[in-house]
Amino acid sequence: MLNKVVIGNQKMNMTATQTRKFLNAFVPEVEHINCRVGICVPYTSLAICKRALKDTNVMFGAQNVSEFERGAYTGEVSSEMLADIGCKLTLVGHSERRKLFSEHNSQINNKIKQNLRYNITSILCIGESKRERTQGLTQNVICKQLDECLSGLYENELENIIVAYEPVWAIGTGQTATSKQIEEAVSFIREEIARLYTDKASKNIIVLYGGSVKPDNAKNFINIKNLNGFLVGGVSLDAKAFSELIQIYSGKSNKKK
Ligand code: 13P
């Protein structure tokens, strides 16, 4: 796996038709980039992604997955169903799901375990609220989320986990965390992984930052120690801005040699 990773989370925004148009504009711009690129789309756009992204370097994923394997769970979509259509990634535990749909750490842990059974990488979103940061609880929140969401996982299974540090107060607000705040959180996440597993696991796990990342501010984050890249919301809806962000971050031209 290349060290640099940028993944878009398009949330509940694109119809399948809009996804097709988006991919037509986006994929050629990131074709020869020195960065792993992915996009998490609504379930209804996954089939389009499968077709359009075949033989490209762009990965696609879902934004959620069921904590159950199969059965009478009306409206749910399982890891097995996602794997069957070639989906190799899903977000789990996004703060919008935690807040608006009352998802808690034990459910997120079940989702990760389901994904592991079907060889799907889970992008585990964690992060504190404004109030928790103000009260000095950032590390407690991160520690609890990691502990509970990764409970029962073996070290080798961390290969299928990406951690996305997304402070809730920075999501969709235009207010990014500072480089120092991100660096501190990323170091703490790696310390926790070392405590729960080993130094090797801590070094190898991919850690992303998400929260109001844009082409304008991406360069401020290039040198953050031990950060592998970004999880991008709003900007990932705009093919031009998203590819520009990726080009800035990867530091490479997208032009064919
Ligand atoms: P924004 O980039 O719009 O702040 O969203 C971040 C996010 O929620 C990615 O999962």
mmCIF file of N, CA, C and O in Angstrom, residues 65-148:
data_model
loop_
_atom_site.group_PDB
_atom_site.id
_atom_site.type_symbol
_atom_site.label_atom_id
_atom_site.label_comp_id
_atom_site.label_asym_id
_atom_site.label_seq_id
_atom_site.Cartn_x
_atom_site.Cartn_y
_atom_site.Cartn_z
ATOM 1 N N VAL A 65 -22.455 -0.069 6.567
ATOM 2 C CA VAL A 65 -22.679 -1.499 6.343
ATOM 3 C C VAL A 65 -23.442 -2.018 7.557
ATOM 4 O O VAL A 65 -23.367 -1.425 8.640
ATOM 5 N N SER A 66 -24.149 -3.102 7.369
ATOM 6 C CA SER A 66 -24.908 -3.656 8.496
ATOM 7 C C SER A 66 -23.978 -4.321 9.506
ATOM 8 O O SER A 66 -22.935 -4.861 9.148
ATOM 9 N N GLU A 67 -24.402 -4.307 10.753
ATOM 10 C CA GLU A 67 -23.638 -5.055 11.763
ATOM 11 C C GLU A 67 -24.019 -6.533 11.754
ATOM 12 O O GLU A 67 -23.418 -7.345 12.439
ATOM 13 N N PHE A 68 -25.064 -6.882 10.972
ATOM 14 C CA PHE A 68 -25.544 -8.262 10.946
ATOM 15 C C PHE A 68 -25.103 -8.960 9.664
ATOM 16 O O PHE A 68 -24.888 -8.315 8.643
ATOM 17 N N GLU A 69 -25.052 -10.279 9.718
ATOM 18 C CA GLU A 69 -24.586 -10.996 8.538
ATOM 19 C C GLU A 69 -25.676 -11.137 7.475
ATOM 20 O O GLU A 69 -25.462 -10.824 6.309
ATOM 21 N N ARG A 70 -26.857 -11.605 7.869
ATOM 22 C CA ARG A 70 -27.999 -11.690 6.936
ATOM 23 C C ARG A 70 -29.251 -11.973 7.737
ATOM 24 O O ARG A 70 -29.173 -12.291 8.923
ATOM 25 N N GLY A 71 -30.400 -11.827 7.087
ATOM 26 C CA GLY A 71 -31.639 -12.191 7.770
ATOM 27 C C GLY A 71 -32.664 -11.078 7.772
ATOM 28 O O GLY A 71 -32.660 -10.209 6.891
ATOM 29 N N ALA A 72 -33.549 -11.105 8.751
ATOM 30 C CA ALA A 72 -34.701 -10.200 8.793
ATOM 31 C C ALA A 72 -34.291 -8.833 9.364
ATOM 32 O O ALA A 72 -34.583 -8.494 10.511
ATOM 33 N N TYR A 73 -33.569 -8.088 8.552
ATOM 34 C CA TYR A 73 -33.096 -6.755 8.952
ATOM 35 C C TYR A 73 -33.442 -5.777 7.832
ATOM 36 O O TYR A 73 -32.559 -5.281 7.115
ATOM 37 N N THR A 74 -34.717 -5.558 7.642
ATOM 38 C CA THR A 74 -35.213 -4.773 6.513
ATOM 39 C C THR A 74 -34.449 -3.460 6.343
ATOM 40 O O THR A 74 -34.272 -2.714 7.307
ATOM 41 N N GLY A 75 -33.994 -3.249 5.118
ATOM 42 C CA GLY A 75 -33.324 -1.985 4.807
ATOM 43 C C GLY A 75 -31.817 -2.027 4.988
ATOM 44 O O GLY A 75 -31.120 -1.092 4.614
ATOM 45 N N GLU A 76 -31.305 -3.105 5.559
ATOM 46 C CA GLU A 76 -29.861 -3.185 5.805
ATOM 47 C C GLU A 76 -29.120 -3.762 4.583
ATOM 48 O O GLU A 76 -29.703 -4.500 3.781
ATOM 49 N N VAL A 77 -27.849 -3.439 4.486
ATOM 50 C CA VAL A 77 -27.000 -3.967 3.413
ATOM 51 C C VAL A 77 -25.780 -4.606 4.083
ATOM 52 O O VAL A 77 -25.109 -3.967 4.907
ATOM 53 N N SER A 78 -25.525 -5.867 3.772
ATOM 54 C CA SER A 78 -24.484 -6.619 4.489
ATOM 55 C C SER A 78 -23.112 -6.518 3.820
ATOM 56 O O SER A 78 -23.001 -6.181 2.632
ATOM 57 N N SER A 79 -22.105 -6.893 4.577
ATOM 58 C CA SER A 79 -20.738 -6.942 4.039
ATOM 59 C C SER A 79 -20.665 -7.928 2.869
ATOM 60 O O SER A 79 -19.991 -7.675 1.868
ATOM 61 N N GLU A 80 -21.366 -9.053 3.015
ATOM 62 C CA GLU A 80 -21.359 -10.069 1.950
ATOM 63 C C GLU A 80 -21.907 -9.474 0.646
ATOM 64 O O GLU A 80 -21.357 -9.695 -0.431
ATOM 65 N N MET A 81 -22.995 -8.705 0.759
ATOM 66 C CA MET A 81 -23.596 -8.081 -0.437
ATOM 67 C C MET A 81 -22.622 -7.073 -1.062
ATOM 68 O O MET A 81 -22.498 -6.993 -2.287
ATOM 69 N N LEU A 82 -21.950 -6.325 -0.213
ATOM 70 C CA LEU A 82 -20.994 -5.331 -0.732
ATOM 71 C C LEU A 82 -19.817 -6.037 -1.410
ATOM 72 O O LEU A 82 -19.407 -5.662 -2.514
ATOM 73 N N ALA A 83 -19.307 -7.072 -0.741
ATOM 74 C CA ALA A 83 -18.159 -7.799 -1.306
ATOM 75 C C ALA A 83 -18.528 -8.403 -2.661
ATOM 76 O O ALA A 83 -17.733 -8.398 -3.602
ATOM 77 N N ASP A 84 -19.752 -8.890 -2.755
ATOM 78 C CA ASP A 84 -20.198 -9.560 -3.978
ATOM 79 C C ASP A 84 -20.197 -8.616 -5.184
ATOM 80 O O ASP A 84 -20.027 -9.063 -6.313
ATOM 81 N N ILE A 85 -20.409 -7.306 -4.937
ATOM 82 C CA ILE A 85 -20.359 -6.395 -6.092
ATOM 83 C C ILE A 85 -18.987 -5.712 -6.203
ATOM 84 O O ILE A 85 -18.838 -4.696 -6.890
ATOM 85 N N GLY A 86 -18.012 -6.255 -5.512
ATOM 86 C CA GLY A 86 -16.640 -5.774 -5.716
ATOM 87 C C GLY A 86 -16.249 -4.592 -4.842
ATOM 88 O O GLY A 86 -15.238 -3.935 -5.078
ATOM 89 N N CYS A 87 -17.038 -4.346 -3.811
ATOM 90 C CA CYS A 87 -16.757 -3.212 -2.925
ATOM 91 C C CYS A 87 -15.710 -3.631 -1.888
ATOM 92 O O CYS A 87 -15.892 -4.619 -1.188
ATOM 93 N N LYS A 88 -14.622 -2.889 -1.820
ATOM 94 C CA LYS A 88 -13.513 -3.310 -0.954
ATOM 95 C C LYS A 88 -13.341 -2.403 0.271
ATOM 96 O O LYS A 88 -12.422 -2.589 1.061
ATOM 97 N N LEU A 89 -14.189 -1.385 0.375
ATOM 98 C CA LEU A 89 -14.046 -0.378 1.432
ATOM 99 C C LEU A 89 -15.405 0.002 1.983
ATOM 100 O O LEU A 89 -16.355 0.101 1.201
ATOM 101 N N THR A 90 -15.507 0.263 3.281
ATOM 102 C CA THR A 90 -16.685 1.007 3.761
ATOM 103 C C THR A 90 -16.252 1.912 4.898
ATOM 104 O O THR A 90 -15.328 1.607 5.644
ATOM 105 N N LEU A 91 -16.949 3.022 5.005
ATOM 106 C CA LEU A 91 -16.806 3.832 6.209
ATOM 107 C C LEU A 91 -17.529 3.091 7.325
ATOM 108 O O LEU A 91 -18.539 2.434 7.073
ATOM 109 N N VAL A 92 -17.049 3.219 8.530
ATOM 110 C CA VAL A 92 -17.834 2.772 9.692
ATOM 111 C C VAL A 92 -17.675 3.811 10.794
ATOM 112 O O VAL A 92 -16.603 4.390 10.981
ATOM 113 N N GLY A 93 -18.783 4.058 11.491
ATOM 114 C CA GLY A 93 -18.736 4.952 12.653
ATOM 115 C C GLY A 93 -18.564 6.413 12.326
ATOM 116 O O GLY A 93 -18.051 7.184 13.153
ATOM 117 N N HIS A 94 -18.986 6.835 11.126
ATOM 118 C CA HIS A 94 -18.903 8.270 10.841
ATOM 119 C C HIS A 94 -19.694 9.028 11.902
ATOM 120 O O HIS A 94 -20.726 8.556 12.377
ATOM 121 N N SER A 95 -19.238 10.222 12.251
ATOM 122 C CA SER A 95 -19.889 10.960 13.352
ATOM 123 C C SER A 95 -21.352 11.275 13.034
ATOM 124 O O SER A 95 -22.173 11.386 13.941
ATOM 125 N N GLU A 96 -21.678 11.396 11.737
ATOM 126 C CA GLU A 96 -23.093 11.643 11.397
ATOM 127 C C GLU A 96 -23.940 10.423 11.738
ATOM 128 O O GLU A 96 -25.079 10.545 12.172
ATOM 129 N N ARG A 97 -23.368 9.250 11.578
ATOM 130 C CA ARG A 97 -24.113 8.036 11.939
ATOM 131 C C ARG A 97 -24.189 7.890 13.465
ATOM 132 O O ARG A 97 -25.190 7.472 14.014
ATOM 133 N N ARG A 98 -23.106 8.256 14.129
ATOM 134 C CA ARG A 98 -23.130 8.169 15.591
ATOM 135 C C ARG A 98 -24.175 9.146 16.147
ATOM 136 O O ARG A 98 -24.943 8.802 17.036
ATOM 137 N N LYS A 99 -24.190 10.377 15.583
ATOM 138 C CA LYS A 99 -25.046 11.417 16.143
ATOM 139 C C LYS A 99 -26.507 11.264 15.690
ATOM 140 O O LYS A 99 -27.424 11.288 16.493
ATOM 141 N N LEU A 100 -26.709 11.095 14.383
ATOM 142 C CA LEU A 100 -28.080 11.132 13.853
ATOM 143 C C LEU A 100 -28.778 9.783 13.931
ATOM 144 O O LEU A 100 -30.000 9.716 13.926
ATOM 145 N N PHE A 101 -27.988 8.702 13.978
ATOM 146 C CA PHE A 101 -28.602 7.366 13.980
ATOM 147 C C PHE A 101 -28.201 6.567 15.225
ATOM 148 O O PHE A 101 -28.351 5.348 15.243
ATOM 149 N N SER A 102 -27.673 7.296 16.209
ATOM 150 C CA SER A 102 -27.341 6.712 17.527
ATOM 151 C C SER A 102 -26.466 5.464 17.447
ATOM 152 O O SER A 102 -26.640 4.523 18.229
ATOM 153 N N GLU A 103 -25.558 5.439 16.483
ATOM 154 C CA GLU A 103 -24.671 4.274 16.381
ATOM 155 C C GLU A 103 -23.644 4.317 17.512
ATOM 156 O O GLU A 103 -23.100 5.376 17.796
ATOM 157 N N HIS A 104 -23.422 3.193 18.141
ATOM 158 C CA HIS A 104 -22.420 3.209 19.197
ATOM 159 C C HIS A 104 -21.274 2.234 18.909
ATOM 160 O O HIS A 104 -21.339 1.448 17.960
ATOM 161 N N ASN A 105 -20.256 2.332 19.770
ATOM 162 C CA ASN A 105 -19.006 1.635 19.477
ATOM 163 C C ASN A 105 -19.171 0.123 19.306
ATOM 164 O O ASN A 105 -18.497 -0.482 18.476
ATOM 165 N N SER A 106 -20.077 -0.491 20.088
ATOM 166 C CA SER A 106 -20.187 -1.953 19.973
ATOM 167 C C SER A 106 -20.785 -2.346 18.612
ATOM 168 O O SER A 106 -20.412 -3.374 18.040
ATOM 169 N N GLN A 107 -21.702 -1.515 18.088
ATOM 170 C CA GLN A 107 -22.240 -1.804 16.741
ATOM 171 C C GLN A 107 -21.135 -1.626 15.695
ATOM 172 O O GLN A 107 -21.035 -2.402 14.739
ATOM 173 N N ILE A 108 -20.345 -0.589 15.883
ATOM 174 C CA ILE A 108 -19.261 -0.312 14.929
ATOM 175 C C ILE A 108 -18.262 -1.477 14.948
ATOM 176 O O ILE A 108 -17.789 -1.925 13.902
ATOM 177 N N ASN A 109 -18.001 -1.984 16.136
ATOM 178 C CA ASN A 109 -17.136 -3.150 16.279
ATOM 179 C C ASN A 109 -17.707 -4.351 15.510
ATOM 180 O O ASN A 109 -16.986 -5.060 14.791
ATOM 181 N N ASN A 110 -19.025 -4.555 15.609
ATOM 182 C CA ASN A 110 -19.656 -5.664 14.864
ATOM 183 C C ASN A 110 -19.526 -5.448 13.358
ATOM 184 O O ASN A 110 -19.296 -6.391 12.597
ATOM 185 N N LYS A 111 -19.695 -4.197 12.924
ATOM 186 C CA LYS A 111 -19.591 -3.893 11.490
ATOM 187 C C LYS A 111 -18.182 -4.224 10.988
ATOM 188 O O LYS A 111 -18.005 -4.807 9.921
ATOM 189 N N ILE A 112 -17.189 -3.831 11.777
ATOM 190 C CA ILE A 112 -15.799 -4.108 11.382
ATOM 191 C C ILE A 112 -15.588 -5.624 11.271
ATOM 192 O O ILE A 112 -14.968 -6.114 10.318
ATOM 193 N N LYS A 113 -16.137 -6.354 12.228
ATOM 194 C CA LYS A 113 -15.962 -7.819 12.207
ATOM 195 C C LYS A 113 -16.655 -8.441 11.001
ATOM 196 O O LYS A 113 -16.130 -9.371 10.382
ATOM 197 N N GLN A 114 -17.836 -7.924 10.657
ATOM 198 C CA GLN A 114 -18.509 -8.411 9.442
ATOM 199 C C GLN A 114 -17.642 -8.118 8.219
ATOM 200 O O GLN A 114 -17.449 -8.976 7.353
ATOM 201 N N ASN A 115 -17.139 -6.897 8.135
ATOM 202 C CA ASN A 115 -16.286 -6.527 6.996
ATOM 203 C C ASN A 115 -15.067 -7.442 6.888
ATOM 204 O O ASN A 115 -14.684 -7.861 5.789
ATOM 205 N N LEU A 116 -14.477 -7.761 8.027
ATOM 206 C CA LEU A 116 -13.280 -8.614 8.005
ATOM 207 C C LEU A 116 -13.601 -9.992 7.417
ATOM 208 O O LEU A 116 -12.792 -10.555 6.682
ATOM 209 N N ARG A 117 -14.781 -10.480 7.725
ATOM 210 C CA ARG A 117 -15.162 -11.805 7.189
ATOM 211 C C ARG A 117 -15.206 -11.795 5.672
ATOM 212 O O ARG A 117 -15.060 -12.829 5.037
ATOM 213 N N TYR A 118 -15.456 -10.619 5.096
ATOM 214 C CA TYR A 118 -15.601 -10.542 3.638
ATOM 215 C C TYR A 118 -14.485 -9.717 2.997
ATOM 216 O O TYR A 118 -14.619 -9.221 1.879
ATOM 217 N N ASN A 119 -13.407 -9.562 3.769
ATOM 218 C CA ASN A 119 -12.213 -8.913 3.228
ATOM 219 C C ASN A 119 -12.464 -7.479 2.749
ATOM 220 O O ASN A 119 -11.943 -7.059 1.724
ATOM 221 N N ILE A 120 -13.278 -6.766 3.498
ATOM 222 C CA ILE A 120 -13.553 -5.356 3.184
ATOM 223 C C ILE A 120 -12.804 -4.493 4.198
ATOM 224 O O ILE A 120 -12.833 -4.769 5.406
ATOM 225 N N THR A 121 -12.120 -3.481 3.711
ATOM 226 C CA THR A 121 -11.418 -2.554 4.609
ATOM 227 C C THR A 121 -12.412 -1.590 5.242
ATOM 228 O O THR A 121 -13.238 -0.990 4.550
ATOM 229 N N SER A 122 -12.325 -1.464 6.555
ATOM 230 C CA SER A 122 -13.189 -0.519 7.275
ATOM 231 C C SER A 122 -12.425 0.775 7.516
ATOM 232 O O SER A 122 -11.305 0.745 8.034
ATOM 233 N N ILE A 123 -13.040 1.880 7.138
ATOM 234 C CA ILE A 123 -12.455 3.189 7.474
ATOM 235 C C ILE A 123 -13.160 3.635 8.751
ATOM 236 O O ILE A 123 -14.317 4.071 8.723
ATOM 237 N N LEU A 124 -12.479 3.441 9.857
ATOM 238 C CA LEU A 124 -13.073 3.702 11.173
ATOM 239 C C LEU A 124 -12.940 5.188 11.518
ATOM 240 O O LEU A 124 -11.833 5.708 11.688
ATOM 241 N N CYS A 125 -14.097 5.871 11.600
ATOM 242 C CA CYS A 125 -14.077 7.312 11.891
ATOM 243 C C CYS A 125 -14.204 7.534 13.394
ATOM 244 O O CYS A 125 -15.106 6.980 14.030
ATOM 245 N N ILE A 126 -13.293 8.332 13.913
ATOM 246 C CA ILE A 126 -13.333 8.657 15.342
ATOM 247 C C ILE A 126 -13.063 10.150 15.505
ATOM 248 O O ILE A 126 -12.547 10.797 14.587
ATOM 249 N N GLY A 127 -13.406 10.684 16.651
ATOM 250 C CA GLY A 127 -13.102 12.106 16.890
ATOM 251 C C GLY A 127 -14.031 12.691 17.923
ATOM 252 O O GLY A 127 -15.118 12.172 18.179
ATOM 253 N N GLU A 128 -13.567 13.781 18.499
ATOM 254 C CA GLU A 128 -14.281 14.392 19.620
ATOM 255 C C GLU A 128 -15.199 15.523 19.171
ATOM 256 O O GLU A 128 -14.981 16.109 18.120
ATOM 257 N N SER A 129 -16.184 15.833 19.996
ATOM 258 C CA SER A 129 -17.051 16.996 19.745
ATOM 259 C C SER A 129 -16.349 18.249 20.266
ATOM 260 O O SER A 129 -15.338 18.161 20.975
ATOM 261 N N LYS A 130 -16.925 19.389 19.957
ATOM 262 C CA LYS A 130 -16.375 20.671 20.436
ATOM 263 C C LYS A 130 -16.351 20.684 21.964
ATOM 264 O O LYS A 130 -15.368 21.061 22.588
ATOM 265 N N ARG A 131 -17.464 20.246 22.540
ATOM 266 C CA ARG A 131 -17.573 20.285 24.008
ATOM 267 C C ARG A 131 -16.508 19.374 24.635
ATOM 268 O O ARG A 131 -15.848 19.744 25.604
ATOM 269 N N GLU A 132 -16.328 18.196 24.028
ATOM 270 C CA GLU A 132 -15.335 17.272 24.585
ATOM 271 C C GLU A 132 -13.928 17.867 24.488
ATOM 272 O O GLU A 132 -13.124 17.748 25.414
ATOM 273 N N ARG A 133 -13.640 18.545 23.359
ATOM 274 C CA ARG A 133 -12.316 19.176 23.238
ATOM 275 C C ARG A 133 -12.158 20.267 24.284
ATOM 276 O O ARG A 133 -11.140 20.351 24.980
ATOM 277 N N THR A 134 -13.194 21.117 24.416
ATOM 278 C CA THR A 134 -13.116 22.234 25.372
ATOM 279 C C THR A 134 -12.906 21.700 26.789
ATOM 280 O O THR A 134 -12.206 22.305 27.596
ATOM 281 N N GLN A 135 -13.511 20.564 27.070
ATOM 282 C CA GLN A 135 -13.370 20.000 28.421
ATOM 283 C C GLN A 135 -12.090 19.181 28.590
ATOM 284 O O GLN A 135 -11.889 18.537 29.617
ATOM 285 N N GLY A 136 -11.252 19.176 27.558
ATOM 286 C CA GLY A 136 -9.973 18.461 27.659
ATOM 287 C C GLY A 136 -10.126 16.954 27.561
ATOM 288 O O GLY A 136 -9.292 16.195 28.073
ATOM 289 N N LEU A 137 -11.213 16.509 26.902
ATOM 290 C CA LEU A 137 -11.490 15.063 26.875
ATOM 291 C C LEU A 137 -11.104 14.383 25.560
ATOM 292 O O LEU A 137 -11.427 13.209 25.351
ATOM 293 N N THR A 138 -10.428 15.129 24.680
ATOM 294 C CA THR A 138 -10.136 14.579 23.345
ATOM 295 C C THR A 138 -9.485 13.197 23.419
ATOM 296 O O THR A 138 -9.939 12.251 22.766
ATOM 297 N N GLN A 139 -8.450 13.075 24.231
ATOM 298 C CA GLN A 139 -7.742 11.791 24.276
ATOM 299 C C GLN A 139 -8.602 10.686 24.882
ATOM 300 O O GLN A 139 -8.552 9.539 24.432
ATOM 301 N N ASN A 140 -9.420 11.052 25.884
ATOM 302 C CA ASN A 140 -10.303 10.032 26.483
ATOM 303 C C ASN A 140 -11.271 9.493 25.435
ATOM 304 O O ASN A 140 -11.525 8.287 25.362
ATOM 305 N N VAL A 141 -11.816 10.407 24.617
ATOM 306 C CA VAL A 141 -12.792 10.010 23.601
ATOM 307 C C VAL A 141 -12.126 9.102 22.576
ATOM 308 O O VAL A 141 -12.631 8.025 22.242
ATOM 309 N N ILE A 142 -10.967 9.517 22.087
ATOM 310 C CA ILE A 142 -10.250 8.723 21.068
ATOM 311 C C ILE A 142 -9.913 7.338 21.628
ATOM 312 O O ILE A 142 -10.087 6.316 20.960
ATOM 313 N N CYS A 143 -9.449 7.329 22.863
ATOM 314 C CA CYS A 143 -9.028 6.081 23.504
ATOM 315 C C CYS A 143 -10.218 5.115 23.603
ATOM 316 O O CYS A 143 -10.121 3.938 23.233
ATOM 317 N N LYS A 144 -11.355 5.634 24.074
ATOM 318 C CA LYS A 144 -12.555 4.785 24.232
ATOM 319 C C LYS A 144 -13.050 4.288 22.861
ATOM 320 O O LYS A 144 -13.384 3.104 22.707
ATOM 321 N N GLN A 145 -13.066 5.179 21.887
ATOM 322 C CA GLN A 145 -13.548 4.774 20.559
ATOM 323 C C GLN A 145 -12.654 3.676 19.974
ATOM 324 O O GLN A 145 -13.139 2.678 19.438
ATOM 325 N N LEU A 146 -11.341 3.866 20.092
ATOM 326 C CA LEU A 146 -10.430 2.852 19.536
ATOM 327 C C LEU A 146 -10.566 1.529 20.283
ATOM 328 O O LEU A 146 -10.687 0.465 19.676
ATOM 329 N N ASP A 147 -10.548 1.630 21.614
ATOM 330 C CA ASP A 147 -10.644 0.425 22.452
ATOM 331 C C ASP A 147 -11.880 -0.394 22.104
ATOM 332 O O ASP A 147 -11.798 -1.603 21.880
ATOM 333 N N GLU A 148 -13.024 0.288 22.060
ATOM 334 C CA GLU A 148 -14.292 -0.429 21.897
ATOM 335 C C GLU A 148 -14.546 -0.841 20.445
ATOM 336 O O GLU A 148 -15.088 -1.906 20.186
#
